[in-house]
PDB file of C-alpha atoms in Angstrom:
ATOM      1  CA  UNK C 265     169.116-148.999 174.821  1.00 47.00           C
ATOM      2  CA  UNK C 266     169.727-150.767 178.436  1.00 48.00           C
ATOM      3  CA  UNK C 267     171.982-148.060 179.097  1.00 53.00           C
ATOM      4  CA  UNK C 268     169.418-145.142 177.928  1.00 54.00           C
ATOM      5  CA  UNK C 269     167.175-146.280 180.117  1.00 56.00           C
ATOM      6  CA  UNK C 270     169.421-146.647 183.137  1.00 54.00           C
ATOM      7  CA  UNK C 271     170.705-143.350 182.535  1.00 51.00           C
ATOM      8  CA  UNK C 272     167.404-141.537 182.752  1.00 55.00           C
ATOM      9  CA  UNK C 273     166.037-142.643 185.871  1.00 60.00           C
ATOM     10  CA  UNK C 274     168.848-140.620 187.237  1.00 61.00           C
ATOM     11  CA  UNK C 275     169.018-136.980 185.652  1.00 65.00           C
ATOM     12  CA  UNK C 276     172.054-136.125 187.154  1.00 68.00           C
ATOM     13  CA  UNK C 277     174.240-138.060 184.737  1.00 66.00           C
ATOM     14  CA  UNK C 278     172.849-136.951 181.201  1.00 69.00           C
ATOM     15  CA  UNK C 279     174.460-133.894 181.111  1.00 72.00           C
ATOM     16  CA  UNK C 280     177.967-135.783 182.012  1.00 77.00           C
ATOM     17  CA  UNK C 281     177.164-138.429 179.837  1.00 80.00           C
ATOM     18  CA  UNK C 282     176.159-135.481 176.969  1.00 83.00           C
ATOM     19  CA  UNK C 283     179.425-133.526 177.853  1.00 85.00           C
ATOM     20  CA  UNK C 284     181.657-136.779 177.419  1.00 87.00           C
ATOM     21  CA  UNK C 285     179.392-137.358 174.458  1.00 89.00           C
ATOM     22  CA  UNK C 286     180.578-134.266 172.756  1.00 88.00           C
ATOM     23  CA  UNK C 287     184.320-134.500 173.602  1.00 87.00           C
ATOM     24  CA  UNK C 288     184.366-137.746 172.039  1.00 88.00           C
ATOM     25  CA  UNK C 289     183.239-136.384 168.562  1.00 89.00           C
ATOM     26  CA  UNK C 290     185.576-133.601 168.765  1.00 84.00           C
ATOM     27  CA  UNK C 291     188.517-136.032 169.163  1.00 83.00           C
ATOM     28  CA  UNK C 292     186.994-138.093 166.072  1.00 85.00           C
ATOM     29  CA  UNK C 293     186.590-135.293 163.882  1.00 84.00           C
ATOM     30  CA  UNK C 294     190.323-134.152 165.074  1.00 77.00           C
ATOM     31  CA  UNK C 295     191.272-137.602 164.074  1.00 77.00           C
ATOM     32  CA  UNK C 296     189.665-137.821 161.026  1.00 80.00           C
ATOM     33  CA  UNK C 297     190.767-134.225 159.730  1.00 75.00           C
ATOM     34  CA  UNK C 298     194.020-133.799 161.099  1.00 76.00           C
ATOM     35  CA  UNK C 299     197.238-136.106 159.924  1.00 72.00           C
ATOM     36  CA  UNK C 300     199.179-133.869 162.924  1.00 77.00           C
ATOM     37  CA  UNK C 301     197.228-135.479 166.011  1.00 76.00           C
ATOM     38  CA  UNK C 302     198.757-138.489 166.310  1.00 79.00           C
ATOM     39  CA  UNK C 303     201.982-136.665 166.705  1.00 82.00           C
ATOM     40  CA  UNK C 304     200.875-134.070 169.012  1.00 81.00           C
ATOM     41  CA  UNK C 305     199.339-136.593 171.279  1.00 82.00           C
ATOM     42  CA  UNK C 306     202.729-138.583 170.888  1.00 85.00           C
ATOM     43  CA  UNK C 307     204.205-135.092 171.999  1.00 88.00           C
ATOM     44  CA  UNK C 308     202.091-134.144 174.625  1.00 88.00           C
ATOM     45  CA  UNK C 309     201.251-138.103 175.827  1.00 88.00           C
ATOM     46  CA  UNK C 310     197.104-138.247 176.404  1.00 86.00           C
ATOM     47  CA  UNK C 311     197.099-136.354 179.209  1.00 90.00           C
ATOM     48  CA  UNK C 312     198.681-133.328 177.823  1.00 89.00           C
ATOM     49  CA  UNK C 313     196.405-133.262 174.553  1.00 85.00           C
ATOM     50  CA  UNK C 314     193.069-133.173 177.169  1.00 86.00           C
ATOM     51  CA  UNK C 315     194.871-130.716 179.021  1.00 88.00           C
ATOM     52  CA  UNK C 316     195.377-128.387 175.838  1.00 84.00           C
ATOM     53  CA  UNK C 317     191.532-129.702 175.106  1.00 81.00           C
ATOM     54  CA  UNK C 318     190.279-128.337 178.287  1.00 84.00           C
ATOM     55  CA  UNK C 319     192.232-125.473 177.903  1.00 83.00           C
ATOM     56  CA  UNK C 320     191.683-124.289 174.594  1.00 78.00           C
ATOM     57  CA  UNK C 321     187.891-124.439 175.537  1.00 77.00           C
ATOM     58  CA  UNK C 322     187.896-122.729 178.645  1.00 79.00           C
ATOM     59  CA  UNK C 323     190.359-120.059 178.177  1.00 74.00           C
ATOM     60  CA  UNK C 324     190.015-117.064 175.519  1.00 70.00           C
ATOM     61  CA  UNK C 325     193.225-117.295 173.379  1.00 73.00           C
ATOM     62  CA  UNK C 326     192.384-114.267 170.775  1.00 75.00           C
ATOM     63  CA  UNK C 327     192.182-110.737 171.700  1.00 79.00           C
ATOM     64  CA  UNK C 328     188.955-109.251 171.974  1.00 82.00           C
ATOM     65  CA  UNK C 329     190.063-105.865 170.770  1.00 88.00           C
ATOM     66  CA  UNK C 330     192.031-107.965 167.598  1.00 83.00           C
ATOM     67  CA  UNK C 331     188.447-109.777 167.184  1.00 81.00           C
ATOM     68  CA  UNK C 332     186.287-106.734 167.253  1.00 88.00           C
ATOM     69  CA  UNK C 333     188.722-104.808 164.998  1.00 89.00           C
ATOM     70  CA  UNK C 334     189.006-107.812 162.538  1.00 84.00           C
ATOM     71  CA  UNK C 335     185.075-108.089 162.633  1.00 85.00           C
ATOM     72  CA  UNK C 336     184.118-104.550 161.807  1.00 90.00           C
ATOM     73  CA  UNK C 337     186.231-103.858 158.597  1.00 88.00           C
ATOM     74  CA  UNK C 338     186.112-105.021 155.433  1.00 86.00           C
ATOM     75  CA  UNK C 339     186.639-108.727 154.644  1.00 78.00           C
ATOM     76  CA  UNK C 340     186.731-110.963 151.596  1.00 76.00           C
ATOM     77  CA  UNK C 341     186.484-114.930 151.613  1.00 71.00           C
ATOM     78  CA  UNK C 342     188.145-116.015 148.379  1.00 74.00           C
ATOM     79  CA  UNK C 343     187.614-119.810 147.503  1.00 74.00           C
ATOM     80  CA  UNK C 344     190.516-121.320 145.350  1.00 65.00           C
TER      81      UNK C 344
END
């Protein structure tokens, strides 16, 4: 808790520290759910993976019009 308490005398750094936080989980869960990281960080060395990261984020990689099309007709989930 030493490190709670330092951190809230200064607001400034919870959102950081909340932000980093939240990338860490996502890296676990990655981890834990995906048998391809370790290769793809082996690939893309560290750097590269939190570029993709940061990237994948930040930047829209799916149509909108191919969204809003796909949204608005007919689906059907089927669980096997």
């Amino acid at each position: 808790m030493v490190e709670h308490s330092c951190l809230s005398k200064k607001n400034s750094y919870i959102p950081g520290y909340h932000y980093l936080m939240r990338i860490g989980h996502l890296i676990n869960i990655l981890a834990l759910y995906s048998e391809r990281l370790a290769k793809t960080i082996r690939h893309l060395t560290m750097t590269g993976f939190i570029r993709l990261v940061r990237n994948t984020i930040s930047g829209p990689w799916l149509d909108p019009l191919w969204v809003k099309t796909r949204l608005e007709s007919p689906f059907q989930l089927r669980l096997i």
